[in-house]
């Protein structure tokens, strides 16, 4: 084993970076071939998501919102780059150390991939291959860093002068400056060799990485989704078209129906599960008389229910964006559960997604007659992959974390005193009924003095919105005009015209639901069961 390398630290760091780039590329390629979440970067990211403390996750969702995944992946790349540069410098002390560090990182990636809830043993392969490729690259580049002898000019000059025979000792102590004696001065790295090595590594990384992404895309289910779109079944009792009056069509006011591409997305999946409806099944088991396993085709043969339901995320701060409304197509959960026969004592429906996320939903809520659905379509098209294709749960009146399982594959009847779910294990309440809330959509910061429209949305799923009031500065609460709604499970637009003098104004709103309860003015953060308080907006009229 060669001992300490004389290569400069910067060259060693570059060698480490190149090795890591090749490792990531090769890992991506292997993951693309295998499919699933096995790409080392994604696997480590997923493990980081699951292992990070709840406060960090909550902070990430609150701070980066829907960009939290991009930020996380970017952060992982930065960490990998820093570590890799460090591994290179370590390899300078002893090449074996650097190789070992890379292999250890590979084992970490393999562990992360193997401990995903949906992992198989084969998922360790990309990380291990990646580590092997990284270690091999490190060795190859370090070979290029071996010192080369540079002829000392003084010696050459002497030779040219022909003053001595070739066998003369190179050092003539009195004539040569002492610095020439220091061997290191004469030994340096061949930069051209280093840079061609790095360029080769970068090329390998780019080609394998791109090929991996390309091959991985073959696993996507867009063709299957198009097939479902072509054969989307009709509801048994189609809903009437939405009343014209659901939408005030005020600029910057949320439209009544949230287009799918604008619909908020919250989940823990870094790589979206691509679930093939042709192999998808839904298992209903646990405390039931007759366990059921349904295929997608069998699900679609059941009576199809159409429902307008507004989803809301418990992480939504007062005034926040994690609420959206859609017209869903699905099959009543209650019918399937009744067929399975719920045993006495079962009070929780523990649903699991294809990627192992879980939610615990109260049985009585699902069975009480509301439109709790195994949904497969959203606003007239099959669920987008990011919203749970091919099947997700939609339960009006409950926050998503206890009800809205996307990519759902398994429903177990059990008890709240026996099982917990993903977010309840992280400090959120076991039960999550949606709290009555209202939001000002417009204006949000600036407007003109004079007559102004203040408008927003309010929601109290399963209860309905009876009244929204608006307050300007210290004025009285004024009752806003309410838009029409198709039912109790959606949000409701509201608007009001007010006169605003020029200057700063504090606007606030509050909603009262059809049970007569007005939302509380007491401010509370989202954790552990949903934010409360009035939405307030400070605006300037100029
Ligand atoms: N499989 C899975 N389903 C999930 C989640 C998740 O992380 N994984 N998040 C839930 C949460 S917290 C919410 S608010 C809703 C959001 O649904 P959307 O992304 O379609 O808006 O999905 C729920 N279903
Ligand atoms: Mo959520």
Coordinates of C-alpha atoms and ligand atoms in Angstrom, one line a residue:
X1 CA 0.0 0.0 0.0
X2 CA 1.4 3.3 -1.0
X3 CA 1.7 5.7 1.9
X4 CA 1.1 9.5 2.0
X5 CA 0.5 11.0 -1.4
X6 CA 2.5 14.1 -2.2
X7 CA -0.4 15.4 -4.4
X8 CA -1.7 18.9 -3.3
X9 CA -4.9 18.9 -1.3
X10 CA -6.9 20.7 -4.0
X11 CA -6.1 17.9 -6.5
X12 CA -7.0 15.2 -4.0
X13 CA -10.3 17.1 -3.2
X14 CA -11.1 17.2 -7.0
X15 CA -10.3 13.5 -7.2
X16 CA -12.8 12.9 -4.4
X17 CA -15.5 15.0 -6.0
X18 CA -15.0 13.2 -9.3
X19 CA -15.2 9.8 -7.6
X20 CA -18.5 10.9 -5.9
X21 CA -19.9 12.1 -9.2
X22 CA -19.2 8.8 -10.9
X23 CA -20.7 7.0 -7.9
X24 CA -23.9 9.1 -8.1
X25 CA -24.1 8.5 -11.8
X26 CA -23.6 4.8 -11.6
X27 CA -26.0 4.6 -8.7
X28 CA -28.6 6.4 -10.7
X29 CA -28.1 4.1 -13.7
X30 CA -28.5 0.9 -11.5
X31 CA -31.5 2.4 -9.8
X32 CA -33.0 3.2 -13.2
X33 CA -32.6 -0.4 -14.3
X34 CA -34.0 -1.8 -11.0
X35 CA -36.7 0.8 -10.6
X36 CA -38.2 2.1 -7.4
X37 CA -36.6 4.3 -4.7
X38 CA -33.2 2.7 -4.8
X39 CA -31.2 5.5 -6.2
X40 CA -28.7 6.2 -3.5
X41 CA -29.4 10.0 -3.4
X42 CA -33.2 9.4 -3.2
X43 CA -32.8 6.6 -0.7
X44 CA -30.6 8.7 1.6
X45 CA -33.0 11.6 1.1
X46 CA -36.0 9.5 2.0
X47 CA -34.2 8.2 5.1
X48 CA -33.3 11.7 6.1
X49 CA -37.0 12.7 5.7
X50 CA -38.1 9.8 7.9
X51 CA -35.3 10.2 10.5
X52 CA -35.3 14.0 10.8
X53 CA -37.1 15.2 14.0
X54 CA -40.6 16.4 13.7
X55 CA -39.7 20.0 14.4
X56 CA -37.2 20.0 11.5
X57 CA -39.8 18.5 9.1
X58 CA -42.4 21.0 10.2
X59 CA -40.0 23.8 9.8
X60 CA -39.0 22.6 6.3
X61 CA -42.7 22.4 5.2
X62 CA -43.4 25.8 6.8
X63 CA -40.3 27.4 5.3
X64 CA -39.9 25.8 1.9
X65 CA -43.5 24.6 1.4
X66 CA -43.8 22.7 -1.8
X67 CA -40.2 23.3 -2.6
X68 CA -39.1 21.3 0.5
X69 CA -38.1 18.3 -1.7
X70 CA -36.0 20.4 -4.1
X71 CA -34.2 22.0 -1.1
X72 CA -33.6 18.6 0.5
X73 CA -32.1 17.1 -2.6
X74 CA -30.0 20.2 -3.2
X75 CA -28.8 19.9 0.4
X76 CA -27.9 16.3 0.0
X77 CA -25.8 17.1 -3.1
X78 CA -24.0 19.8 -1.2
X79 CA -23.3 17.4 1.7
X80 CA -22.2 14.7 -0.7
X81 CA -19.8 17.2 -2.4
X82 CA -18.3 18.3 0.8
X83 CA -17.9 14.8 2.1
X84 CA -16.4 13.7 -1.2
X85 CA -13.9 16.4 -1.2
X86 CA -13.0 15.4 2.3
X87 CA -12.7 11.8 1.3
X88 CA -10.2 12.9 -1.4
X89 CA -8.1 14.7 1.1
X90 CA -8.3 11.6 3.3
X91 CA -7.1 9.5 0.4
X92 CA -4.0 11.7 0.3
X93 CA -3.0 10.3 3.7
X94 CA -3.6 6.8 2.5
X95 CA -5.6 5.9 -0.5
X96 CA -7.2 3.0 1.4
X97 CA -8.8 5.5 3.8
X98 CA -10.5 7.4 1.0
X99 CA -11.7 4.1 -0.6
X100 CA -13.0 2.9 2.8
X101 CA -14.9 6.2 3.4
X102 CA -16.6 5.9 0.0
X103 CA -17.5 2.3 0.7
X104 CA -18.9 3.2 4.1
X105 CA -21.0 5.8 2.4
X106 CA -22.2 3.2 0.0
X107 CA -23.2 0.9 2.8
X108 CA -25.1 3.8 4.4
X109 CA -27.0 4.3 1.1
X110 CA -27.7 0.6 0.9
X111 CA -29.0 0.6 4.4
X112 CA -31.2 3.6 3.6
X113 CA -32.6 1.9 0.5
X114 CA -33.1 -1.5 2.2
X115 CA -35.0 0.0 5.1
X116 CA -37.6 1.8 2.9
X117 CA -41.0 0.2 3.7
X118 CA -41.4 -0.9 0.1
X119 CA -37.8 -2.1 -0.4
X120 CA -36.5 -5.5 -1.6
X121 CA -33.0 -6.9 -1.2
X122 CA -32.1 -5.9 -4.7
X123 CA -32.5 -2.2 -3.7
X124 CA -29.1 -2.3 -1.9
X125 CA -27.4 -2.9 -5.3
X126 CA -27.3 0.6 -6.7
X127 CA -25.6 2.0 -3.6
X128 CA -23.1 -0.8 -3.4
X129 CA -22.3 -0.5 -7.2
X130 CA -22.0 3.3 -6.7
X131 CA -19.5 2.9 -3.9
X132 CA -17.5 0.4 -5.9
X133 CA -17.4 2.7 -8.9
X134 CA -16.5 5.7 -6.7
X135 CA -13.6 3.8 -5.1
X136 CA -12.3 2.6 -8.4
X137 CA -12.5 6.1 -9.8
X138 CA -10.6 7.4 -6.7
X139 CA -7.8 4.9 -7.3
X140 CA -7.5 5.7 -11.0
X141 CA -7.3 9.4 -10.4
X142 CA -4.8 9.0 -7.6
X143 CA -2.7 7.0 -10.0
X144 CA -2.7 10.0 -12.2
X145 CA -1.5 12.1 -9.2
X146 CA 1.7 10.1 -8.8
X147 CA 4.6 12.6 -8.9
X148 CA 6.6 13.0 -12.0
X149 CA 10.3 13.9 -12.0
X150 CA 11.1 17.2 -13.6
X151 CA 14.6 17.7 -14.8
X152 CA 16.2 20.5 -12.9
X153 CA 17.2 23.3 -15.3
X154 CA 20.5 23.7 -13.6
X155 CA 21.4 20.1 -14.2
X156 CA 20.2 20.3 -17.8
X157 CA 22.4 23.4 -18.3
X158 CA 25.4 21.7 -17.0
X159 CA 24.7 18.7 -19.3
X160 CA 24.4 20.9 -22.3
X161 CA 27.6 22.6 -21.4
X162 CA 29.2 19.2 -21.6
X163 CA 31.2 19.9 -18.5
X164 CA 30.7 16.4 -17.0
X165 CA 30.1 12.9 -18.1
X166 CA 26.6 11.4 -17.9
X167 CA 27.6 9.5 -14.9
X168 CA 28.4 12.6 -12.9
X169 CA 26.5 12.7 -9.7
X170 CA 23.6 15.2 -10.2
X171 CA 24.4 17.1 -7.1
X172 CA 27.5 19.1 -7.1
X173 CA 27.1 20.5 -3.6
X174 CA 28.9 23.8 -4.1
X175 CA 27.4 24.7 -7.5
X176 CA 23.7 23.8 -6.9
X177 CA 21.5 26.0 -4.8
X178 CA 20.3 24.0 -1.8
X179 CA 16.6 24.2 -2.8
X180 CA 17.3 22.0 -5.7
X181 CA 18.2 19.3 -3.3
X182 CA 14.8 19.1 -1.8
X183 CA 13.3 16.3 -3.8
X184 CA 9.7 17.6 -3.5
X185 CA 10.6 20.7 -5.5
X186 CA 11.5 18.5 -8.4
X187 CA 8.5 16.2 -8.1
X188 CA 5.1 17.6 -9.1
X189 CA 1.9 16.3 -10.5
X190 CA 1.1 16.2 -14.1
X191 CA -1.8 18.5 -14.3
X192 CA -2.8 17.4 -17.7
X193 CA -3.1 13.8 -16.6
X194 CA -5.2 15.0 -13.6
X195 CA -7.6 17.1 -15.7
X196 CA -8.1 14.4 -18.4
X197 CA -8.8 12.0 -15.5
X198 CA -11.4 14.4 -14.0
X199 CA -12.9 15.0 -17.4
X200 CA -13.3 11.3 -18.1
X201 CA -14.9 10.9 -14.7
X202 CA -17.3 13.7 -15.3
X203 CA -18.2 12.2 -18.6
X204 CA -18.9 8.8 -17.1
X205 CA -21.0 10.5 -14.4
X206 CA -23.0 12.5 -16.9
X207 CA -23.6 9.6 -19.2
X208 CA -24.6 7.1 -16.5
X209 CA -26.6 9.6 -14.6
X210 CA -28.6 10.7 -17.7
X211 CA -29.0 7.1 -18.8
X212 CA -30.3 6.2 -15.3
X213 CA -32.9 9.0 -15.4
X214 CA -33.9 8.1 -18.9
X215 CA -34.3 4.4 -18.1
X216 CA -36.0 5.1 -14.8
X217 CA -38.6 7.1 -16.7
X218 CA -39.6 3.9 -18.5
X219 CA -41.0 2.9 -15.1
X220 CA -43.4 5.8 -15.1
X221 CA -47.0 5.1 -15.5
X222 CA -48.1 7.8 -18.0
X223 CA -49.2 5.2 -20.5
X224 CA -51.2 3.4 -17.9
X225 CA -52.7 6.7 -16.8
X226 CA -53.7 7.5 -20.4
X227 CA -55.4 4.1 -20.6
X228 CA -57.4 4.9 -17.4
X229 CA -58.3 8.3 -18.8
X230 CA -59.7 6.6 -22.0
X231 CA -61.9 4.4 -20.0
X232 CA -62.9 6.6 -17.0
X233 CA -66.2 5.2 -15.7
X234 CA -69.2 7.4 -15.2
X235 CA -70.7 8.0 -11.8
X236 CA -73.9 6.1 -10.9
X237 CA -75.6 9.4 -10.0
X238 CA -73.7 12.2 -11.7
X239 CA -73.7 15.5 -9.8
X240 CA -75.4 18.4 -11.5
X241 CA -73.0 20.9 -13.0
X242 CA -71.6 23.3 -10.5
X243 CA -73.9 26.3 -9.9
X244 CA -72.8 29.3 -11.9
X245 CA -72.6 31.3 -8.6
X246 CA -69.8 29.3 -7.1
X247 CA -67.2 31.6 -8.6
X248 CA -67.2 35.4 -8.1
X249 CA -64.4 35.5 -10.6
X250 CA -62.6 38.2 -8.7
X251 CA -59.0 38.6 -9.8
X252 CA -56.6 36.8 -7.4
X253 CA -59.4 35.1 -5.6
X254 CA -58.9 31.3 -5.5
X255 CA -61.2 29.7 -8.2
X256 CA -63.8 27.4 -6.7
X257 CA -62.3 24.4 -8.5
X258 CA -58.5 24.2 -8.0
X259 CA -57.0 23.0 -11.3
X260 CA -55.0 19.8 -10.8
X261 CA -51.7 21.4 -11.7
X262 CA -52.3 24.2 -9.1
X263 CA -53.5 21.8 -6.4
X264 CA -51.2 21.9 -3.3
X265 CA -49.0 18.8 -2.8
X266 CA -47.9 17.5 0.6
X267 CA -46.3 14.1 1.1
X268 CA -43.1 12.5 2.2
X269 CA -42.2 10.9 -1.2
X270 CA -39.1 12.1 -2.8
X271 CA -39.4 9.9 -5.8
X272 CA -43.1 9.6 -6.7
X273 CA -44.4 6.1 -6.4
X274 CA -45.3 4.9 -9.9
X275 CA -48.0 2.4 -9.2
X276 CA -49.2 0.3 -12.2
X277 CA -53.0 0.0 -12.0
X278 CA -52.8 -3.3 -13.8
X279 CA -51.0 -4.8 -10.8
X280 CA -52.4 -2.6 -8.1
X281 CA -54.5 -4.2 -5.5
X282 CA -56.2 -3.0 -2.4
X283 CA -56.3 -5.3 0.6
X284 CA -58.9 -4.8 3.4
X285 CA -58.0 -6.9 6.4
X286 CA -57.5 -6.9 10.1
X287 CA -60.6 -6.8 12.3
X288 CA -62.9 -7.9 9.6
X289 CA -65.1 -10.9 9.0
X290 CA -64.0 -11.4 5.4
X291 CA -60.7 -9.9 4.2
X292 CA -61.0 -8.5 0.7
X293 CA -58.5 -7.9 -2.1
X294 CA -59.6 -5.7 -5.0
X295 CA -58.0 -5.1 -8.3
X296 CA -58.3 -1.8 -10.1
X297 CA -60.8 -3.2 -12.6
X298 CA -62.9 -4.6 -9.8
X299 CA -62.9 -1.3 -8.0
X300 CA -64.1 0.5 -11.1
X301 CA -67.0 -2.0 -11.5
X302 CA -68.5 -0.8 -8.3
X303 CA -71.0 2.0 -8.0
X304 CA -69.0 5.2 -8.8
X305 CA -69.6 8.2 -6.6
X306 CA -68.9 11.8 -7.6
X307 CA -68.2 14.3 -4.9
X308 CA -67.0 17.9 -4.5
X309 CA -64.6 17.9 -1.6
X310 CA -62.0 20.5 -0.3
X311 CA -58.8 18.9 1.1
X312 CA -56.9 20.7 3.7
X313 CA -53.5 20.1 5.2
X314 CA -53.0 20.3 9.0
X315 CA -49.6 22.0 8.4
X316 CA -51.4 24.9 6.7
X317 CA -50.8 28.1 8.7
X318 CA -53.6 30.6 9.1
X319 CA -53.8 32.2 5.7
X320 CA -51.6 29.5 4.1
X321 CA -51.9 27.8 0.7
X322 CA -52.4 24.1 1.6
X323 CA -56.0 23.9 0.8
X324 CA -57.6 22.9 -2.5
X325 CA -60.9 21.9 -3.9
X326 CA -61.7 19.3 -6.5
X327 CA -64.5 17.2 -8.0
X328 CA -63.5 13.6 -7.2
X329 CA -64.7 10.2 -8.6
X330 CA -64.3 7.2 -6.4
X331 CA -66.0 4.3 -4.7
X332 CA -67.5 4.7 -1.3
X333 CA -65.2 3.3 1.4
X334 CA -68.2 2.4 3.6
X335 CA -69.6 0.0 1.0
X336 CA -66.4 -2.0 0.7
X337 CA -65.9 -2.0 4.5
X338 CA -69.4 -3.2 5.1
X339 CA -68.8 -6.0 2.7
X340 CA -65.7 -7.0 4.6
X341 CA -67.7 -6.8 7.8
X342 CA -66.1 -4.6 10.5
X343 CA -65.7 -6.5 13.7
X344 CA -66.9 -5.0 17.0
X345 CA -64.2 -2.9 18.7
X346 CA -62.4 -1.8 15.5
X347 CA -62.2 2.0 15.7
X348 CA -59.3 2.7 13.4
X349 CA -58.7 2.3 9.7
X350 CA -55.0 2.1 9.2
X351 CA -54.3 2.8 5.5
X352 CA -50.8 2.3 4.0
X353 CA -49.5 3.7 0.7
X354 CA -47.3 1.9 -1.8
X355 CA -44.3 3.7 -0.3
X356 CA -45.2 2.8 3.2
X357 CA -46.7 6.0 4.5
X358 CA -49.6 5.4 6.9
X359 CA -52.7 7.3 8.2
X360 CA -55.2 6.3 10.9
X361 CA -58.8 7.3 10.3
X362 CA -61.7 6.9 12.7
X363 CA -64.0 4.1 11.5
X364 CA -67.1 6.0 12.7
X365 CA -66.2 9.0 10.5
X366 CA -65.8 6.8 7.4
X367 CA -69.0 5.0 8.1
X368 CA -71.3 8.0 9.0
X369 CA -72.6 8.6 5.5
X370 CA -70.2 11.3 4.3
X371 CA -68.5 10.9 0.9
X372 CA -65.4 9.0 2.1
X373 CA -64.0 7.6 -1.1
X374 CA -61.3 5.4 -2.6
X375 CA -60.9 8.0 -5.3
X376 CA -59.3 7.5 -8.7
X377 CA -60.2 10.7 -10.6
X378 CA -59.8 14.4 -9.8
X379 CA -61.5 17.1 -11.9
X380 CA -62.3 14.8 -14.8
X381 CA -59.0 13.0 -15.2
X382 CA -57.3 10.1 -13.5
X383 CA -55.5 11.2 -10.4
X384 CA -52.2 12.8 -11.3
X385 CA -49.3 10.6 -10.0
X386 CA -48.4 13.3 -7.5
X387 CA -51.9 13.2 -6.1
X388 CA -52.0 9.4 -5.6
X389 CA -52.5 7.6 -9.0
X390 CA -54.1 5.1 -9.3
X391 CA -56.1 5.3 -6.0
X392 CA -56.2 7.5 -2.9
X393 CA -58.5 8.2 0.0
X394 CA -60.6 11.3 0.2
X395 CA -62.5 11.9 3.5
X396 CA -64.4 15.1 3.8
X397 CA -63.8 16.9 7.1
X398 CA -60.5 15.3 8.1
X399 CA -57.1 16.8 7.6
X400 CA -55.0 14.9 5.0
X401 CA -52.5 13.4 7.4
X402 CA -55.2 11.3 9.0
X403 CA -57.3 10.4 6.0
X404 CA -56.1 11.3 2.5
X405 CA -53.6 8.4 1.8
X406 CA -52.3 8.6 -1.7
X407 CA -51.2 5.5 -3.6
X408 CA -53.2 3.5 -1.1
X409 CA -52.7 -0.3 -1.2
X410 CA -53.7 -1.6 2.2
X411 CA -56.4 -0.9 4.7
X412 CA -56.3 -2.6 8.1
X413 CA -59.1 -2.4 10.6
X414 CA -57.6 -2.0 14.0
X415 CA -57.8 0.1 17.1
X416 CA -56.4 3.5 18.1
X417 CA -55.1 2.0 21.3
X418 CA -53.1 -0.6 19.4
X419 CA -51.6 1.2 16.4
X420 CA -50.2 4.6 15.4
X421 CA -49.6 6.2 12.0
X422 CA -46.8 8.2 10.3
X423 CA -47.6 11.7 11.7
X424 CA -49.0 10.6 15.0
X425 CA -45.6 8.9 15.7
X426 CA -44.2 12.4 15.2
X427 CA -46.2 14.3 17.7
X428 CA -49.4 15.2 15.8
X429 CA -52.8 14.3 17.2
X430 CA -54.2 10.8 16.4
X431 CA -57.5 12.4 15.2
X432 CA -57.5 15.4 12.9
X433 CA -60.9 17.0 12.2
X434 CA -60.6 20.1 10.1
X435 CA -61.1 23.4 11.9
X436 CA -63.4 26.0 10.5
X437 CA -61.2 28.6 8.8
X438 CA -61.3 31.6 6.5
X439 CA -58.6 33.3 4.4
X440 CA -58.3 36.6 2.6
X441 CA -57.0 36.0 -0.9
X442 CA -57.2 39.6 -2.2
X443 CA -55.9 42.2 -1.6
X444 CA -52.7 40.8 -0.1
X445 CA -50.3 43.8 0.2
X446 CA -51.1 46.9 -2.0
X447 CA -54.2 48.4 -3.4
X448 CA -55.7 51.7 -4.5
X449 CA -57.5 54.0 -2.1
X450 CA -61.3 54.1 -2.5
X451 CA -63.7 51.4 -3.3
X452 CA -62.1 47.9 -3.0
X453 CA -63.2 44.3 -3.2
X454 CA -61.9 42.1 -0.3
X455 CA -62.4 38.4 -1.1
X456 CA -61.4 35.0 0.0
X457 CA -62.4 31.5 0.8
X458 CA -63.8 29.9 4.0
X459 CA -64.2 26.2 4.8
X460 CA -65.8 24.0 7.4
X461 CA -66.1 20.6 5.6
X462 CA -69.2 18.5 6.5
X463 CA -70.7 21.5 8.4
X464 CA -70.8 24.2 5.7
X465 CA -70.1 27.9 5.9
X466 CA -73.0 30.1 7.1
X467 CA -71.3 33.5 7.4
X468 CA -68.1 35.3 6.8
X469 CA -67.3 38.7 8.4
X470 CA -64.6 41.2 7.6
X471 CA -63.1 43.8 9.7
X472 CA -61.1 46.8 8.5
X473 CA -58.8 48.3 11.2
X474 CA -60.9 48.9 14.3
X475 CA -64.2 49.1 12.5
X476 CA -67.1 46.8 13.1
X477 CA -67.4 43.3 11.7
X478 CA -69.2 43.5 8.4
X479 CA -71.0 40.6 6.8
X480 CA -69.6 39.5 3.5
X481 CA -71.5 38.1 0.5
X482 CA -71.2 34.4 0.1
X483 CA -70.9 32.5 -3.2
X484 CA -73.0 29.5 -3.9
X485 CA -71.8 26.0 -3.0
X486 CA -72.7 22.5 -4.3
X487 CA -72.7 21.0 -0.8
X488 CA -71.2 21.2 2.7
X489 CA -67.8 19.6 1.9
X490 CA -66.3 22.4 -0.1
X491 CA -64.8 25.7 0.7
X492 CA -67.0 28.8 -0.1
X493 CA -65.9 32.0 -1.7
X494 CA -66.8 35.3 0.0
X495 CA -66.4 38.9 -1.0
X496 CA -67.2 42.4 0.3
X497 CA -66.8 45.9 -1.0
X498 CA -65.3 48.5 1.3
X499 CA -64.0 52.0 1.1
X500 CA -60.3 52.4 2.1
X501 CA -58.7 55.7 2.8
X502 CA -55.0 55.9 1.7
X503 CA -52.5 54.6 4.2
X504 CA -52.0 51.3 6.0
X505 CA -54.9 49.0 6.8
X506 CA -55.3 45.9 8.8
X507 CA -57.9 43.5 7.3
X508 CA -59.2 40.4 9.1
X509 CA -61.8 37.9 8.5
X510 CA -63.7 35.2 10.4
X511 CA -66.1 32.4 9.5
X512 CA -69.1 30.9 11.2
X513 CA -70.1 27.4 10.2
X514 CA -73.7 26.1 9.8
X515 CA -73.6 24.7 13.4
X516 CA -73.4 28.3 14.5
X517 CA -69.9 28.1 15.7
X518 CA -67.5 31.0 14.8
X519 CA -63.9 30.2 14.4
X520 CA -61.8 31.0 17.4
X521 CA -59.7 34.2 17.5
X522 CA -57.1 32.4 19.7
X523 CA -54.0 31.9 17.7
X524 CA -52.4 28.4 17.6
X525 CA -49.7 27.0 15.4
X526 CA -50.5 24.0 13.1
X527 CA -49.0 21.5 15.4
X528 CA -50.5 19.3 16.9
X529 CA -54.0 19.5 15.3
X530 CA -54.3 22.5 13.0
X531 CA -53.7 26.3 13.2
X532 CA -56.3 28.6 14.6
X533 CA -56.8 32.4 14.7
X534 CA -58.1 35.0 12.4
X535 CA -56.3 35.6 9.1
X536 CA -55.0 39.2 9.1
X537 CA -53.5 41.1 6.2
X538 CA -51.7 44.4 6.4
X539 CA -52.2 46.4 3.2
X540 CA -51.1 49.7 1.9
X541 CA -53.3 51.9 -0.3
X542 CA -51.4 54.2 -2.5
Ligands
LIG1 N1 -48.8 8.2 0.6 C1 -49.0 9.4 1.2 N2 -50.2 10.0 1.2 C2 -50.4 11.2 1.8 C3 -49.4 11.9 2.3 C4 -48.1 11.3 2.3 O1 -47.1 11.9 2.8 N3 -47.9 10.1 1.7 N4 -49.6 13.1 2.9 C5 -51.0 13.4 3.3 C6 -51.2 14.8 3.7 S1 -50.4 15.4 5.1 C7 -52.0 15.6 2.9 S2 -52.4 17.1 3.5 C8 -52.6 15.1 1.7 C9 -52.3 16.1 0.6 O2 -52.8 15.6 -0.6 P1 -52.4 16.3 -2.0 O3 -50.9 16.3 -2.0 O4 -53.1 15.5 -3.1 O5 -52.9 17.7 -1.9 O6 -52.1 13.9 1.3 C10 -52.0 12.9 2.4 N5 -51.7 11.7 1.8
LIG2 MO1 -51.1 17.4 5.4

